[in-house]
PDB file of C-alpha atoms in Angstrom:
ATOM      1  CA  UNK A  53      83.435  56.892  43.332  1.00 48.00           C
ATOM      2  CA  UNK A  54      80.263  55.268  40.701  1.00 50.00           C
ATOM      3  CA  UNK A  55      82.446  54.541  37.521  1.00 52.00           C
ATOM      4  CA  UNK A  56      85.510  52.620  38.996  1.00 53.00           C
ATOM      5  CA  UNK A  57      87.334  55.756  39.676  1.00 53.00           C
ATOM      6  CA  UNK A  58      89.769  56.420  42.178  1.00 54.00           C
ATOM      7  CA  UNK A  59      87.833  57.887  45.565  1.00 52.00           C
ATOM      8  CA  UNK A  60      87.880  61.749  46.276  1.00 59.00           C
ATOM      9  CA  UNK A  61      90.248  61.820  49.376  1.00 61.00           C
ATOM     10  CA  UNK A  62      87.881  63.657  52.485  1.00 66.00           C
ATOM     11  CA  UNK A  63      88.611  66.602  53.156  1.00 57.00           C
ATOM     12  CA  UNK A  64      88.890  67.093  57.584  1.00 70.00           C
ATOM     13  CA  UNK A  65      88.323  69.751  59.344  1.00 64.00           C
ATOM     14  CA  UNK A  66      91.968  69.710  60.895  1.00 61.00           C
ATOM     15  CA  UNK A  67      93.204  69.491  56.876  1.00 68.00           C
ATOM     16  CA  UNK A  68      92.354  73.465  56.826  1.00 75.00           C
ATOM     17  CA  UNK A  69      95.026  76.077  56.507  1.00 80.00           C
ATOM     18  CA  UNK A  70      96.311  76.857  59.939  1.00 81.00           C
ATOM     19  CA  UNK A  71      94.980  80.345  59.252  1.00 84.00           C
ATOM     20  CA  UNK A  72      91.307  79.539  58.991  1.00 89.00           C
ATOM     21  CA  UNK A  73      91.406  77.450  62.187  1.00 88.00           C
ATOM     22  CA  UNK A  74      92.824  80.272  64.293  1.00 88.00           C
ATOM     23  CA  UNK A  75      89.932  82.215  62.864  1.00 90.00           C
ATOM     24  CA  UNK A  76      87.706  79.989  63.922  1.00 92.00           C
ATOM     25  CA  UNK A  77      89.218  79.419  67.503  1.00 90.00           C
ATOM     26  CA  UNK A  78      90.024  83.282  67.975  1.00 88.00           C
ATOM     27  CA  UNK A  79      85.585  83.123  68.014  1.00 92.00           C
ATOM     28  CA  UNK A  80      85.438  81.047  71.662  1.00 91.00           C
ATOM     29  CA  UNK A  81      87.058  81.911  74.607  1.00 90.00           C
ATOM     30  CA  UNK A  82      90.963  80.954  76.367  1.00 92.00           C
ATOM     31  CA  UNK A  83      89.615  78.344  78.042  1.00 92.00           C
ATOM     32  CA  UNK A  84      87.729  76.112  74.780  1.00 93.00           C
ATOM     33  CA  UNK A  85      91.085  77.397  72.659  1.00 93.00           C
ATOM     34  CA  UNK A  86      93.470  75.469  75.152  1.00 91.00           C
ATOM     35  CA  UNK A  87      90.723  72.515  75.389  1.00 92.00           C
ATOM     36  CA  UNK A  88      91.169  72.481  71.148  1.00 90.00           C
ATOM     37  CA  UNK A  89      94.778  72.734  70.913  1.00 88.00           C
ATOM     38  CA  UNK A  90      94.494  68.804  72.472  1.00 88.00           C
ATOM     39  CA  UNK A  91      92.738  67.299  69.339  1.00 89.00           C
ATOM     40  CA  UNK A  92      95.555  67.272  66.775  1.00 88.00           C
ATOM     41  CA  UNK A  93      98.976  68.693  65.679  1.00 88.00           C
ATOM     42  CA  UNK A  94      97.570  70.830  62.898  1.00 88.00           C
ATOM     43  CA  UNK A  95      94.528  72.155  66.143  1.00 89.00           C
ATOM     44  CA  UNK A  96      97.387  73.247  68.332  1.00 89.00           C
ATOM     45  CA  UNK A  97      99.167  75.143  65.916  1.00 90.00           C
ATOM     46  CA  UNK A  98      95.999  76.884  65.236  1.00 89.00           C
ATOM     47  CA  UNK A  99      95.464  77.241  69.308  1.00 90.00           C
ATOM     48  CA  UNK A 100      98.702  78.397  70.339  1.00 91.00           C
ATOM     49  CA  UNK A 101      99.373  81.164  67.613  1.00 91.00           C
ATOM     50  CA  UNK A 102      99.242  84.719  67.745  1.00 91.00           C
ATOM     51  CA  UNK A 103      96.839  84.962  66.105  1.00 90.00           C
ATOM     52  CA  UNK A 104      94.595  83.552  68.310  1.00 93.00           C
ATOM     53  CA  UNK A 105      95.666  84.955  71.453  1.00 92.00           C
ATOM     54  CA  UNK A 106      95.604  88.721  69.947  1.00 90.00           C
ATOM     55  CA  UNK A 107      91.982  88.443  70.136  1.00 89.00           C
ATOM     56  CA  UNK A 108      91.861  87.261  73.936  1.00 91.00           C
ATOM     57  CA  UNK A 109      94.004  89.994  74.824  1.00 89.00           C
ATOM     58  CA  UNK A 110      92.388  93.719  76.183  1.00 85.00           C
ATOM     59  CA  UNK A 111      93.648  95.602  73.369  1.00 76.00           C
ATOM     60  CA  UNK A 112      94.102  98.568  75.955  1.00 73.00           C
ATOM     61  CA  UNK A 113      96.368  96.480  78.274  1.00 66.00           C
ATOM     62  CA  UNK A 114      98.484  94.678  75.144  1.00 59.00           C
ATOM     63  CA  UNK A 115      98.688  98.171  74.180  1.00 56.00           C
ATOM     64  CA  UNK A 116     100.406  99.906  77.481  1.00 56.00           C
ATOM     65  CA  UNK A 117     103.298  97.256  77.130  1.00 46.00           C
ATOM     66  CA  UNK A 118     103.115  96.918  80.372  1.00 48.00           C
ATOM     67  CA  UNK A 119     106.923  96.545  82.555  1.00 46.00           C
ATOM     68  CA  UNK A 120     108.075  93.431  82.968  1.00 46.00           C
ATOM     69  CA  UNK A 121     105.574  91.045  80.696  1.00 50.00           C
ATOM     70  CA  UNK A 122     107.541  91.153  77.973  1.00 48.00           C
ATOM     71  CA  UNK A 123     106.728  87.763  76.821  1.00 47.00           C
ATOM     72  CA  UNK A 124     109.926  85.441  77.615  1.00 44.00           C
ATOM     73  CA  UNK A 125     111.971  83.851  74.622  1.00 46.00           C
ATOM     74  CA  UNK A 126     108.969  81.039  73.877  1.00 47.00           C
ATOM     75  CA  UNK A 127     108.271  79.278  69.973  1.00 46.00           C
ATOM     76  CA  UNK A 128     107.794  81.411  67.259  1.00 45.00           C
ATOM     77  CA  UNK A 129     103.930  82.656  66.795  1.00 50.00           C
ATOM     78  CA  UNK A 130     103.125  82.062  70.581  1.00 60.00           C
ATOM     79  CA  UNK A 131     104.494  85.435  72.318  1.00 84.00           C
ATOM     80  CA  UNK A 132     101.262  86.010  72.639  1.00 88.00           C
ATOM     81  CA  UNK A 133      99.841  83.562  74.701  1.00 91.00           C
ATOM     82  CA  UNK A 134     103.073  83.986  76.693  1.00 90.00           C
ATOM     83  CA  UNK A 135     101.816  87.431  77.556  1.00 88.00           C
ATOM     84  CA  UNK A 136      98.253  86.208  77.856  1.00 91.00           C
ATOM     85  CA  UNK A 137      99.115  83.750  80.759  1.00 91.00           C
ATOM     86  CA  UNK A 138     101.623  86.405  81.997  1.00 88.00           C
ATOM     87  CA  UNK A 139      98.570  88.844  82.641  1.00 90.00           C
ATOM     88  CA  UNK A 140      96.516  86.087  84.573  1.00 92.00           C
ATOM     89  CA  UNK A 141      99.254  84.527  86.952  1.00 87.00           C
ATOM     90  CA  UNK A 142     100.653  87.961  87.941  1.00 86.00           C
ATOM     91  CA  UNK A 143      98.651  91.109  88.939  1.00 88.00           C
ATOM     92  CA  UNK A 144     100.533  94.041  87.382  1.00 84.00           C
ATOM     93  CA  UNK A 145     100.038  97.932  87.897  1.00 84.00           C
ATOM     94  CA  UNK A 146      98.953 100.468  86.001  1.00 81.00           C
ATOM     95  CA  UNK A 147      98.324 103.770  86.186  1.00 76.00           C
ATOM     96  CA  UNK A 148     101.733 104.760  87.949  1.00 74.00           C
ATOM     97  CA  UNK A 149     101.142 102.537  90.351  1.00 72.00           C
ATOM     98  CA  UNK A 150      97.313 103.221  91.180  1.00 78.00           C
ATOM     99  CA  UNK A 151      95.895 100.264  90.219  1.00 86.00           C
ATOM    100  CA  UNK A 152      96.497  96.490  89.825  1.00 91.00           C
ATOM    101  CA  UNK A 153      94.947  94.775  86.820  1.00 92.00           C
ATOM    102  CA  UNK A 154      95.184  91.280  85.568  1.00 94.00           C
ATOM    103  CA  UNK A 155      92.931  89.272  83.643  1.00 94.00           C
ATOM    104  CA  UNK A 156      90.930  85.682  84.657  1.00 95.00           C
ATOM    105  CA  UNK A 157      92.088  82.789  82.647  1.00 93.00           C
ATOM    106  CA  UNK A 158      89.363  81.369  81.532  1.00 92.00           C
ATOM    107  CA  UNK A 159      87.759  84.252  80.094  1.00 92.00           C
ATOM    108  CA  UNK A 160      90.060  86.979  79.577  1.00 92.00           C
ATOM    109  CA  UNK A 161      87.779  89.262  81.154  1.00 94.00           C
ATOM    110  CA  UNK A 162      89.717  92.199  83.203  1.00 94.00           C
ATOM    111  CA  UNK A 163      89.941  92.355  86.751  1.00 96.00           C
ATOM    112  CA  UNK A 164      90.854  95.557  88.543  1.00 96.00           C
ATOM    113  CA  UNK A 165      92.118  96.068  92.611  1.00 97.00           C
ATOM    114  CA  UNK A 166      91.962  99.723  93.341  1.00 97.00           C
ATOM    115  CA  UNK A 167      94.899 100.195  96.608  1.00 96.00           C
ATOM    116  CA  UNK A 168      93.693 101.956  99.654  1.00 96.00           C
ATOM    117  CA  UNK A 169      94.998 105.327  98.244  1.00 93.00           C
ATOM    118  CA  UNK A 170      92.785 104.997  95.710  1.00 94.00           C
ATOM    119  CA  UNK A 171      89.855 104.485  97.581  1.00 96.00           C
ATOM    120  CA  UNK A 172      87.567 107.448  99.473  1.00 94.00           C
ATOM    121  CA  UNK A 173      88.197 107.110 103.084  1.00 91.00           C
ATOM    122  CA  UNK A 174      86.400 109.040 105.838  1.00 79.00           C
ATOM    123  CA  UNK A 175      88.995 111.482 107.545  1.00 71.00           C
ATOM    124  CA  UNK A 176      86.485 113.363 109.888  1.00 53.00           C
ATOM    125  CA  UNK A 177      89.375 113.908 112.513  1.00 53.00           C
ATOM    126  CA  UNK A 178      92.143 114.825 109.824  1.00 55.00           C
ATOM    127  CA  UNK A 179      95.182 112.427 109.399  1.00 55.00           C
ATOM    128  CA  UNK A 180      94.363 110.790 112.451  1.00 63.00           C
ATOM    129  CA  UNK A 181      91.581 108.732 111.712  1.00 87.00           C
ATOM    130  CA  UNK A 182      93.935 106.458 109.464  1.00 91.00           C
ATOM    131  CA  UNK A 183      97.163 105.382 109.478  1.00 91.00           C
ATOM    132  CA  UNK A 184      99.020 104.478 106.285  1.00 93.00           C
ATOM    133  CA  UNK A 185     101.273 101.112 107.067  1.00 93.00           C
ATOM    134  CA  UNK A 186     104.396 100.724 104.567  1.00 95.00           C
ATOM    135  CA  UNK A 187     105.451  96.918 103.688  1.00 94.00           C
ATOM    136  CA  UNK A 188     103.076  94.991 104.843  1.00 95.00           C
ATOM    137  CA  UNK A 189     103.636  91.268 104.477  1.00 95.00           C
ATOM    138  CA  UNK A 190     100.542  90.311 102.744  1.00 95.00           C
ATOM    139  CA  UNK A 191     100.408  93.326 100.365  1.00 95.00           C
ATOM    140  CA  UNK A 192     100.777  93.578  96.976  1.00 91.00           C
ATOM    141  CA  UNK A 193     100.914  97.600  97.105  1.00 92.00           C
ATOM    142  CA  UNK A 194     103.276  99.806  98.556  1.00 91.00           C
ATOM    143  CA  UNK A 195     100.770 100.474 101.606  1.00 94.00           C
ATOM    144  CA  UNK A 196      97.569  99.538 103.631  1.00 96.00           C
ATOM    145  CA  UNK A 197      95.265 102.011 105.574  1.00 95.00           C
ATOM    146  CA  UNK A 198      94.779 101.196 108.966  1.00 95.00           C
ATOM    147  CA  UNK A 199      91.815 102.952 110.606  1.00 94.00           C
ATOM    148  CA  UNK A 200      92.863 104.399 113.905  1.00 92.00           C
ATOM    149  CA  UNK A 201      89.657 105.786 115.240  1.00 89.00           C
ATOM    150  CA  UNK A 202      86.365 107.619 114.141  1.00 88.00           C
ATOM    151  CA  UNK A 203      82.647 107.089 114.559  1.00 87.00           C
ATOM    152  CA  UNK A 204      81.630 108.044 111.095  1.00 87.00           C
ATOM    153  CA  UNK A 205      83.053 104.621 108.532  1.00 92.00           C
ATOM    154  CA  UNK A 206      82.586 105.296 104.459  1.00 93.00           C
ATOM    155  CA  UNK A 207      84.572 103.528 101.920  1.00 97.00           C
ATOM    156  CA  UNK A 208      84.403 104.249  98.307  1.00 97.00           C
ATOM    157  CA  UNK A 209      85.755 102.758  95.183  1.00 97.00           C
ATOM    158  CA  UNK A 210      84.722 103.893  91.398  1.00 96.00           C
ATOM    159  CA  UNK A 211      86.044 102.380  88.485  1.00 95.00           C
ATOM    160  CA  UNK A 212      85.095 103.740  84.761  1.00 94.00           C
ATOM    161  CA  UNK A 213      82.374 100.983  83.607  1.00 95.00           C
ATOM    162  CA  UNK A 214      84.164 101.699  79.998  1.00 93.00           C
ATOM    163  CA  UNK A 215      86.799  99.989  81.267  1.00 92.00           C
ATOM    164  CA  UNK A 216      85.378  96.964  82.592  1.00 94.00           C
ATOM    165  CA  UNK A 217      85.240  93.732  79.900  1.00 94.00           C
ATOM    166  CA  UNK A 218      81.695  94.284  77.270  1.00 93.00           C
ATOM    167  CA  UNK A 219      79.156  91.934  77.812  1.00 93.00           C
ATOM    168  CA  UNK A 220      80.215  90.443  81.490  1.00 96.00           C
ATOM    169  CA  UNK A 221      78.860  90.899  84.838  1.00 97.00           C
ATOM    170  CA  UNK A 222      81.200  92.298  87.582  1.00 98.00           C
ATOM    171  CA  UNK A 223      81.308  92.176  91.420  1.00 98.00           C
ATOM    172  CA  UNK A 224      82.677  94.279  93.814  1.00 99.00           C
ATOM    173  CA  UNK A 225      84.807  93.355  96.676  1.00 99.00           C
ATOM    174  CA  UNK A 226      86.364  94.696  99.796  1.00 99.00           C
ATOM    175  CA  UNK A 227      89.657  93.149 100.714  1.00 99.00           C
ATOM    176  CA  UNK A 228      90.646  93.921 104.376  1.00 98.00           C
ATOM    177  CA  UNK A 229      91.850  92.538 107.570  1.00 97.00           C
ATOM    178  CA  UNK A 230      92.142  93.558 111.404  1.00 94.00           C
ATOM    179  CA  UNK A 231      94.850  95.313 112.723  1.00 93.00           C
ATOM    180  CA  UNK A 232      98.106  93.288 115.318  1.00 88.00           C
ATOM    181  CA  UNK A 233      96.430  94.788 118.635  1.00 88.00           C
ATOM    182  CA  UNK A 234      92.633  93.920 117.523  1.00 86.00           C
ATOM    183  CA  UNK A 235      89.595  95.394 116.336  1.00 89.00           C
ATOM    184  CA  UNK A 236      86.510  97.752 117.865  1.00 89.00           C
ATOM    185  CA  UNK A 237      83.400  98.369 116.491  1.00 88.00           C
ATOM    186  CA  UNK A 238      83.433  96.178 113.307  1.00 92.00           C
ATOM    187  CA  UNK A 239      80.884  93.286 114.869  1.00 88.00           C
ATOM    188  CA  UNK A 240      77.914  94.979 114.666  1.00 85.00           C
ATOM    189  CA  UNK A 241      75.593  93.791 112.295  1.00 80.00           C
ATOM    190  CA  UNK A 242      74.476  97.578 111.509  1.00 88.00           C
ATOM    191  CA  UNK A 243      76.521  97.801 108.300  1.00 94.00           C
ATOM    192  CA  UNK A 244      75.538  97.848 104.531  1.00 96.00           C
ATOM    193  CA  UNK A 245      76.634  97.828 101.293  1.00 98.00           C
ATOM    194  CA  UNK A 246      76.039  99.391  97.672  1.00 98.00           C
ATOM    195  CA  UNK A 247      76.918  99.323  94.106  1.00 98.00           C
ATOM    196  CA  UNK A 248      75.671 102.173  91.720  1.00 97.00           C
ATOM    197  CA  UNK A 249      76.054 102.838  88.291  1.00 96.00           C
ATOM    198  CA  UNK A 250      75.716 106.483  87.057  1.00 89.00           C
ATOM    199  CA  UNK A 251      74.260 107.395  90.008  1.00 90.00           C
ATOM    200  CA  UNK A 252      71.450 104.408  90.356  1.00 94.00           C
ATOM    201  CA  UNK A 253      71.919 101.884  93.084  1.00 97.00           C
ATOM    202  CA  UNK A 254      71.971  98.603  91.156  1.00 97.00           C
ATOM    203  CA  UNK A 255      72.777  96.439  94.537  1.00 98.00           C
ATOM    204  CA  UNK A 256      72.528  96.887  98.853  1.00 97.00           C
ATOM    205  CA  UNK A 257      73.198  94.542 100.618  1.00 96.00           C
ATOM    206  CA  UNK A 258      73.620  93.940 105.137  1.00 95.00           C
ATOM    207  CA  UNK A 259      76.993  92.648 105.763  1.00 96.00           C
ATOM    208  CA  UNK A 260      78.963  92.812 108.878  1.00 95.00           C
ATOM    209  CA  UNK A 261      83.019  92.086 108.445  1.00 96.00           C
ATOM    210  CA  UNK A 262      83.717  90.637 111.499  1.00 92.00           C
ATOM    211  CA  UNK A 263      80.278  88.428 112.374  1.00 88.00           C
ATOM    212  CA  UNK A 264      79.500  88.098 116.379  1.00 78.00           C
ATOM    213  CA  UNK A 265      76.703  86.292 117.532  1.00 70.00           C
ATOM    214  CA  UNK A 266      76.204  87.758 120.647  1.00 64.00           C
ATOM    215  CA  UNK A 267      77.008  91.619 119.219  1.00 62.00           C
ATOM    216  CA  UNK A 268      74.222  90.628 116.764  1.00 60.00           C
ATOM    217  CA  UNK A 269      71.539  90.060 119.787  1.00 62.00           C
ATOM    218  CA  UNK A 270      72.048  93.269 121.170  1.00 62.00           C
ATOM    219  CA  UNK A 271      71.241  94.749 117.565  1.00 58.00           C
ATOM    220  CA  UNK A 272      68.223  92.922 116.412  1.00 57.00           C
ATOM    221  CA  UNK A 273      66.025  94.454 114.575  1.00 51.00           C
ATOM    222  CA  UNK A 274      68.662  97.046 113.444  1.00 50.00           C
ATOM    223  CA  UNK A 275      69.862  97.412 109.650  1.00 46.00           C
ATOM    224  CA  UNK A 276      67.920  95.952 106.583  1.00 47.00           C
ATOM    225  CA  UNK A 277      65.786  93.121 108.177  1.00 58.00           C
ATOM    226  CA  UNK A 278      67.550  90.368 106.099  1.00 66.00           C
ATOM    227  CA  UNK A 279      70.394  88.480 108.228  1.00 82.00           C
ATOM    228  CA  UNK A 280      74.311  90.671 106.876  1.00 90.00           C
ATOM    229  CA  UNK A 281      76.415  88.787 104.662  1.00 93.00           C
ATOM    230  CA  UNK A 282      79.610  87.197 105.710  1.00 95.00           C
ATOM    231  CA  UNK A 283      82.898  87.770 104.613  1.00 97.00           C
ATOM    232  CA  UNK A 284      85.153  84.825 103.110  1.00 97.00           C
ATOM    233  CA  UNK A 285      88.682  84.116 103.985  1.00 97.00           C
ATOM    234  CA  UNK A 286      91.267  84.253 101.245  1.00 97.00           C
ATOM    235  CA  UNK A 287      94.024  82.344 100.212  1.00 96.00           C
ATOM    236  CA  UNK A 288      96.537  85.156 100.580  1.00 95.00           C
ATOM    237  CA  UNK A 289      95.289  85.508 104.063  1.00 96.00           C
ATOM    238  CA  UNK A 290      93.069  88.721 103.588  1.00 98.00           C
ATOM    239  CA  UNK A 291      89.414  88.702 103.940  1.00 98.00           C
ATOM    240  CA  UNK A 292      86.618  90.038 101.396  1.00 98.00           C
ATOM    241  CA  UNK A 293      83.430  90.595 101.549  1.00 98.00           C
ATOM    242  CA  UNK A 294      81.493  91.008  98.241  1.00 98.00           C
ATOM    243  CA  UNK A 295      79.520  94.534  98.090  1.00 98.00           C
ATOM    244  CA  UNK A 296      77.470  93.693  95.305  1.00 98.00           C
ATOM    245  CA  UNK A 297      77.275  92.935  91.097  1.00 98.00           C
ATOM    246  CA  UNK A 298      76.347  94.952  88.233  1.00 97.00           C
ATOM    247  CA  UNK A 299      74.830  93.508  85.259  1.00 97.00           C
ATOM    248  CA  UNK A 300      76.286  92.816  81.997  1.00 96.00           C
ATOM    249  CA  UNK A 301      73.511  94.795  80.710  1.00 94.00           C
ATOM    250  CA  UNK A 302      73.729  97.421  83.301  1.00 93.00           C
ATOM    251  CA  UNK A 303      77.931  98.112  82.549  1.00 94.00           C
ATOM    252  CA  UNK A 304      77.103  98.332  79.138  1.00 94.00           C
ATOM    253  CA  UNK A 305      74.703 101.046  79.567  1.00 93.00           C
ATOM    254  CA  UNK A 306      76.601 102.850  81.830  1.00 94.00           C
ATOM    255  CA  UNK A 307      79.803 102.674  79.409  1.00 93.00           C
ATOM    256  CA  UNK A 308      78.085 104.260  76.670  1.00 94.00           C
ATOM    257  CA  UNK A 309      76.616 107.221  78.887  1.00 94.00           C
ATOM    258  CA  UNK A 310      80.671 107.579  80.270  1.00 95.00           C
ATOM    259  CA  UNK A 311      79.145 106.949  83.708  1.00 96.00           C
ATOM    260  CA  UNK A 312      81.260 104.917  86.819  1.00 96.00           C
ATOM    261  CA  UNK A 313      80.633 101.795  88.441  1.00 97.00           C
ATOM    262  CA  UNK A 314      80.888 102.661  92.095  1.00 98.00           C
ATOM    263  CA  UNK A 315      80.915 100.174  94.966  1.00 98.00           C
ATOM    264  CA  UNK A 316      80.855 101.299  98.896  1.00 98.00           C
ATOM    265  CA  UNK A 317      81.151 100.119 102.638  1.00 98.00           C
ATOM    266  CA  UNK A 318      79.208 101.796 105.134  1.00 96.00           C
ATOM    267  CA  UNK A 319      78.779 101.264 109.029  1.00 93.00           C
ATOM    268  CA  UNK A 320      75.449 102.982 109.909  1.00 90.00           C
ATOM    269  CA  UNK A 321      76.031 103.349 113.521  1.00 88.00           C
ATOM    270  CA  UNK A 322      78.084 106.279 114.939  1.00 87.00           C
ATOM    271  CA  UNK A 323      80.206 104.826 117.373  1.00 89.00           C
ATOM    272  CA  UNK A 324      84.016 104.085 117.905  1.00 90.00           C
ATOM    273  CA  UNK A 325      85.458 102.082 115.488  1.00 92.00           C
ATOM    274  CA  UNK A 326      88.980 100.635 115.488  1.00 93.00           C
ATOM    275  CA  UNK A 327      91.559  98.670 113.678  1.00 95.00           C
ATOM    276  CA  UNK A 328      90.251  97.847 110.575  1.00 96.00           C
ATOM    277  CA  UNK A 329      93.243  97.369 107.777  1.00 97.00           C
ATOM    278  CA  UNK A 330      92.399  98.276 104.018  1.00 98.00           C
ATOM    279  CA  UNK A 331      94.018  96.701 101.676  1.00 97.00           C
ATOM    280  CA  UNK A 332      92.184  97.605  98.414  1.00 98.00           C
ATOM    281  CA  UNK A 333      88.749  97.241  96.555  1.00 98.00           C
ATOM    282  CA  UNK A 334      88.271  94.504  93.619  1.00 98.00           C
ATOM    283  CA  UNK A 335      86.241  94.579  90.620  1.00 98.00           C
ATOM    284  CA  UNK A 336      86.224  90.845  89.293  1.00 98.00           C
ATOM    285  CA  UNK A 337      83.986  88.897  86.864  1.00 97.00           C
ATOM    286  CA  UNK A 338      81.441  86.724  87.535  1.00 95.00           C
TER     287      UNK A 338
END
């Protein structure tokens, strides 16, 4: 300091009150809050707090204190991100049971798997068509649909696009796999996809679920021109195929007009079909 004085002591950003650093770190995201609460003692107070982790959680899911995330006895001021990493490690229902939601950990953003019950299944020959399996070992709901037989193959999933997470993009997925004694009918490459929102297809897409080479000669030519999407083998030992994304931009719109994000599977051929096993539909973030 000019005059021989004793120096003004600097003043760090880490020197603030805890307070105004969680305000600051509440702005980013889960991911840049855990990546800050490894620069200092006084930064990880900040990071950890409740105050921060408030604002990463869905205020509609912190709100239906949901059954069994109760955070667990943890520090004081950090129940929060207790719950928070609760809600991305372990899928939990909702809904009575109709739904699964959890959240991805880097972003917070909600993800949503809609059960076979859920979902609108063809049923052109009555309770025969499908067959609803109890317990079954890769599950996480009560029940899987296993398609018996038909010649006419729908699926439908809809989701409110209020309650997806503002200002993020979302795809659709099925999640399925083939039934003990086999499958008929699923190899054809005559099978689409689509995503609407309020009524406006945002996304179609050729897929085929279980890909054949040789099924796909005899069908050249058939379906949408462009060669189907494959489906991608999961670590829980399910398959999914991804029907298609909707815009940030697009869910927002839709949100405000109280319209539904709806996602669907469709075989266009009419022929036997046997032996496919629904698990659910999933709406994650991308």
């Amino acid at each position: 300091m000019a005059g021989g004085g004793e120096a003004e002591e600097e003043t760090r950003v880490g020197d603030l009150p805890e307070a105004c650093l969680a305000d600051v770190i509440a702005l980013t995201s889960p991911r840049d809050a855990c990546r800050l609460a490894a620069v200092s003692p006084s930064f990880r107070a900040a990071a950890e707090s409740d105050a921060v982790w408030d604002r990463f959680l869905p205020a509609d899911v912190y709100r239906a204190n949901l059954p069994g995330l109760a955070p667990a006895p943890a520090s004081a001021g950090k129940k929060k991100k207790v719950f928070y990493l609760g809600l991305c490690d372990k899928p939990v229902p909702v809904d009575d049971g109709s739904m699964m939601v959890w959240l991805e950990k880097e972003s917070g953003a909600k993800c949503f798997a809609l059960p076979a019950r859920k979902l609108s299944l063809p049923w052109e020959d009555g309770e025969f068509s499908w067959r609803w399996t109890p317990d079954h070992p890769l599950s996480r709901f009560a029940e899987v649909a296993q398609l018996v037989d038909c010649t006419c193959l729908d699926i439908y999933g809809r989701v409110p696009a209020a309650a997806l997470t503002p200002a993020t993009g979302y795809a659709a997925y099925l999640v399925y796999g083939s039934a003990a004694e086999g499958h008929r009918g699923l190899s054809f490459p005559d099978q689409e996809t689509t995503v609407e929102v309020g009524g406006r297809v945002v996304a179609r897409h050729a897929v085929c679920l279980r890909p054949d080479d040789a099924e796909a000669r005899k069908f050249r030519g058939v379906g949408l021109g462009a060669a189907p999407r494959r489906p991608a083998r999961r670590d829980d030992g399910w398959w999914e195929m991804e029907i298609g994304r909707v815009a940030a931009g697009e869910a927002a719109l839709a949100a405000a007009a109280g319209e539904d994000v709806v996602a669907s599977f469709e075989v266009l051929g009419w022929y036997p079909k046997r032996g496919l096993v629904v698990e659910c539909m999933e709406f994650r973030p991308v």
